[in-house]
mmCIF file of C-alpha atoms and ligand atoms in Angstrom:
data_model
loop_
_atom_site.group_PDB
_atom_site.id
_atom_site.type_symbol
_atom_site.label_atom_id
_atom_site.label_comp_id
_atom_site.label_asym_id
_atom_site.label_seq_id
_atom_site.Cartn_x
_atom_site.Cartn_y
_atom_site.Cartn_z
ATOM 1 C CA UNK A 1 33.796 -7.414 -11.663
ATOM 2 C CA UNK A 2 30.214 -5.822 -10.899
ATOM 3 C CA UNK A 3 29.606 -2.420 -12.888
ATOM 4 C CA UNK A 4 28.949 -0.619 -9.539
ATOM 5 C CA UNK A 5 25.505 1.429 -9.708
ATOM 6 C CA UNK A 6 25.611 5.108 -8.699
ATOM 7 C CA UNK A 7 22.947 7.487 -8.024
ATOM 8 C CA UNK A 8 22.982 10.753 -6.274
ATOM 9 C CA UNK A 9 21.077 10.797 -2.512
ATOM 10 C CA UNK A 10 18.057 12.820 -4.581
ATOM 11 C CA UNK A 11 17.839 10.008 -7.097
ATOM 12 C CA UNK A 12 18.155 7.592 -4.477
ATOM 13 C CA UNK A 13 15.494 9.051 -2.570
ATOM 14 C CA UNK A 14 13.168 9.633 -5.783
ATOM 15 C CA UNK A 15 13.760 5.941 -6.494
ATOM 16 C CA UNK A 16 12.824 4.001 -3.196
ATOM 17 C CA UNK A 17 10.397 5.804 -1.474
ATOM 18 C CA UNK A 18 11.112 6.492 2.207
ATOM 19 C CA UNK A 19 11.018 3.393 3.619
ATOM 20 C CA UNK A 20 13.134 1.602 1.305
ATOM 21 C CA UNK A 21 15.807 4.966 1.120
ATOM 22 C CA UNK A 22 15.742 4.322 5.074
ATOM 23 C CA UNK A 23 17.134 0.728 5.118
ATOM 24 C CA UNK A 24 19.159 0.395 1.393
ATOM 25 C CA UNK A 25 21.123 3.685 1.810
ATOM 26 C CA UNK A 26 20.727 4.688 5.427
ATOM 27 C CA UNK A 27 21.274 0.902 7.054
ATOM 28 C CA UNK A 28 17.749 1.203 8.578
ATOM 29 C CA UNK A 29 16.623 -2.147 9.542
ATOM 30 C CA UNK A 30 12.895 -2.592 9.229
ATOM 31 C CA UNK A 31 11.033 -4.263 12.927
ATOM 32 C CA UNK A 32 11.308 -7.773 13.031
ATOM 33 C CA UNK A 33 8.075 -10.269 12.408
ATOM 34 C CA UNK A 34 6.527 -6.944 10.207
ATOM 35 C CA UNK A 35 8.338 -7.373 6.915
ATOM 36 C CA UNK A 36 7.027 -8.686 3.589
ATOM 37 C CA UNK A 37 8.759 -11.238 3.063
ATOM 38 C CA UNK A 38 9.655 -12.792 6.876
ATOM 39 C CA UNK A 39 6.861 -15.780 6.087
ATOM 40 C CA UNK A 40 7.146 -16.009 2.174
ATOM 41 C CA UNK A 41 7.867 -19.260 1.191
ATOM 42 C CA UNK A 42 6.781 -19.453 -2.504
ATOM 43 C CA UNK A 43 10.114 -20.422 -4.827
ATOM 44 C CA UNK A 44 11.479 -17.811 -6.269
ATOM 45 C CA UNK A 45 14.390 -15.243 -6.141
ATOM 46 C CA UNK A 46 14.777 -12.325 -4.543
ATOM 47 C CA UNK A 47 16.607 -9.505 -6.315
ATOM 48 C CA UNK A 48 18.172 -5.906 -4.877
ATOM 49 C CA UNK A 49 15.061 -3.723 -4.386
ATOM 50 C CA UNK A 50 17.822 -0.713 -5.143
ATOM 51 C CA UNK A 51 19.252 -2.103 -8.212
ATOM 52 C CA UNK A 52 17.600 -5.146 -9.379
ATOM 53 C CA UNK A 53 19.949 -7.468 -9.088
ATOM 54 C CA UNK A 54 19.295 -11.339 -7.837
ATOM 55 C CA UNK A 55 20.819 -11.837 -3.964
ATOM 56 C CA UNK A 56 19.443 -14.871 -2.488
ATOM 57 C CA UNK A 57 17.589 -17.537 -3.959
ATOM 58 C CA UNK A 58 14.216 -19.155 -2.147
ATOM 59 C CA UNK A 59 16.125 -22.733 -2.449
ATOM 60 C CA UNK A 60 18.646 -21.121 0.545
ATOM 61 C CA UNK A 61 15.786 -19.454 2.671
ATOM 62 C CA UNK A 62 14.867 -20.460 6.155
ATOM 63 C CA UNK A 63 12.720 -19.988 8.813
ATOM 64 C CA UNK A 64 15.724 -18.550 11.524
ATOM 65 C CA UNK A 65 12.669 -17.200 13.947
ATOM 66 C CA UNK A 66 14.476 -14.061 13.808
ATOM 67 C CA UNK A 67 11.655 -12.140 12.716
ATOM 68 C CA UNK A 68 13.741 -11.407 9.168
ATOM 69 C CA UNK A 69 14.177 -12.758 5.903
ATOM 70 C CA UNK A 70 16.677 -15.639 6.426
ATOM 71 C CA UNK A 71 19.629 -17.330 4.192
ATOM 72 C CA UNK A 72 22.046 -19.629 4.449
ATOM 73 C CA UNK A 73 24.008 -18.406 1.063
ATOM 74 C CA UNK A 74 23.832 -15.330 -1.241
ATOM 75 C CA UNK A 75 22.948 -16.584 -4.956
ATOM 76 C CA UNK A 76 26.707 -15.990 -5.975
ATOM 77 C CA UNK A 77 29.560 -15.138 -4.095
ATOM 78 C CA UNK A 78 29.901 -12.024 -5.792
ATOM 79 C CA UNK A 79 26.264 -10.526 -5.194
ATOM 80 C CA UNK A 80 26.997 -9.142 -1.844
ATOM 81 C CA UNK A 81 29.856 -7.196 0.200
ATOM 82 C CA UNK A 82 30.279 -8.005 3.723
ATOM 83 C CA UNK A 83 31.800 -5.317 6.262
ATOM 84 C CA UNK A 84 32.828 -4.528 9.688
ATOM 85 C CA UNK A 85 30.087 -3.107 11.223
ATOM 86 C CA UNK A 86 30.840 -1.234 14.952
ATOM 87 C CA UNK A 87 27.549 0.915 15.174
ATOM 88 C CA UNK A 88 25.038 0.141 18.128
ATOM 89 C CA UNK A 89 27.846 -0.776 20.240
ATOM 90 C CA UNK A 90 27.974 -4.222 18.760
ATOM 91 C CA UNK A 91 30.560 -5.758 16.213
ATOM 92 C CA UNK A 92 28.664 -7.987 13.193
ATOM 93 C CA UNK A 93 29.443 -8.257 9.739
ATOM 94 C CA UNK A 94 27.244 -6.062 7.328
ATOM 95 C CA UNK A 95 25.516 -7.460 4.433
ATOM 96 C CA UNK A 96 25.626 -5.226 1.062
ATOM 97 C CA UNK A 97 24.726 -5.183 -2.145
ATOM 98 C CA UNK A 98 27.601 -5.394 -4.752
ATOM 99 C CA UNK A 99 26.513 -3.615 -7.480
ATOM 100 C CA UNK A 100 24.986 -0.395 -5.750
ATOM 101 C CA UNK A 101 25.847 -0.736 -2.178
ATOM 102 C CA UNK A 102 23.133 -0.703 -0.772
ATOM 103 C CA UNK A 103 22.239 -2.290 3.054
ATOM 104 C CA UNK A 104 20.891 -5.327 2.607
ATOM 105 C CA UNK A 105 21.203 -6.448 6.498
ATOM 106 C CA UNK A 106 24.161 -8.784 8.336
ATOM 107 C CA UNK A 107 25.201 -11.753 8.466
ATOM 108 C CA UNK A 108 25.881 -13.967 11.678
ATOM 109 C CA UNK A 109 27.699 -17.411 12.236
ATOM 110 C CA UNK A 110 24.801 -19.122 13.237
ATOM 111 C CA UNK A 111 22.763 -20.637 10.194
ATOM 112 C CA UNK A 112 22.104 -23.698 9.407
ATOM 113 C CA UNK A 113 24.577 -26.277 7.238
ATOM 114 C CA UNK A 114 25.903 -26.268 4.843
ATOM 115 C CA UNK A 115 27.097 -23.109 5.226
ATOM 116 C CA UNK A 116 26.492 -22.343 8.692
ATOM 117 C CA UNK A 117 25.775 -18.607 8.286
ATOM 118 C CA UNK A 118 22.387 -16.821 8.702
ATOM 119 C CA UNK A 119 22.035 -14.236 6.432
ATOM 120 C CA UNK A 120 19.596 -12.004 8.075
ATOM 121 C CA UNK A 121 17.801 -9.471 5.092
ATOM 122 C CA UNK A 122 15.101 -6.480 5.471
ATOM 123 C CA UNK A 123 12.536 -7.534 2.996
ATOM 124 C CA UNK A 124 12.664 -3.799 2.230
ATOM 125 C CA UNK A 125 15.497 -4.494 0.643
ATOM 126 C CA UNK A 126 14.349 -6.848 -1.724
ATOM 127 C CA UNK A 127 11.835 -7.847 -4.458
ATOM 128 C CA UNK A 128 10.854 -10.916 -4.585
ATOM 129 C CA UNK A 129 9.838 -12.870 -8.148
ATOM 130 C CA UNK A 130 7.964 -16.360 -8.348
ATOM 131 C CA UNK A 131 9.261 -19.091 -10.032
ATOM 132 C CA UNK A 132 7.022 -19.259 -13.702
HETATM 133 FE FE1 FE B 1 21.586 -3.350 -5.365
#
């Protein structure tokens, strides 16, 4: 089981910055086709930008036009908490980090094979390191 990360909302805030706060612990979602990462196609993980753990791996990553970071697969099956989501008068499936909860973005049943799923990610809520 993941040691579960937990800060106050002052820490939090101290922490991210007001962008990031916004999307990891508010589920903000950043405006699509503006994020970092959208085009990035270097190899490479990209870990929690709240906590520092890895989420989703470059070799899953795909260009969903969506405007938003896109995977097929989180890294492990472990790295991420999905939930109901009923806000904006829609019903999806949120995307979360495990270890500090953070929003991470949703996830939608129509990716690509193998897995089918589209993992659709703020790049605010990640950092992204190259392959050495
Ligand atoms: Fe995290």
């Amino acid at each position: 089981m993941t040691d579960k990360i937990q800060l106050t909302e002052e820490e939090w805030r101290a922490r991210l910055g007001p962008e990031r706060y916004h999307i990891l612990r508010q589920a903000g979602t950043e405006r699509a086709f503006t994020g970092e990462y959208e085009q990035n196609k270097a190899e490479g993980m990209y870990y929690c930008a709240g906590c520092g753990a890895p989420l989703f791996s470059s070799k899953t990553k795909y260009n969903s036009g969506s405007g938003w970071p896109s995977y097929y697969e989180p890294v492990a099956g472990d790295a991420v908490e999905e939930l109901r989501d009923g806000s904006h008068g829609m019903v999806r499936t949120e995307v979360r980090c495990a270890k500090c909860e953070g929003h991470l973005g949703h996830v939608f049943p129509d990716g690509p094979q193998p897995t089918g799923l589209r993992y659709c990610i703020n790049s605010a809520s990640l950092d992204f390191k190259p392959e050495e």
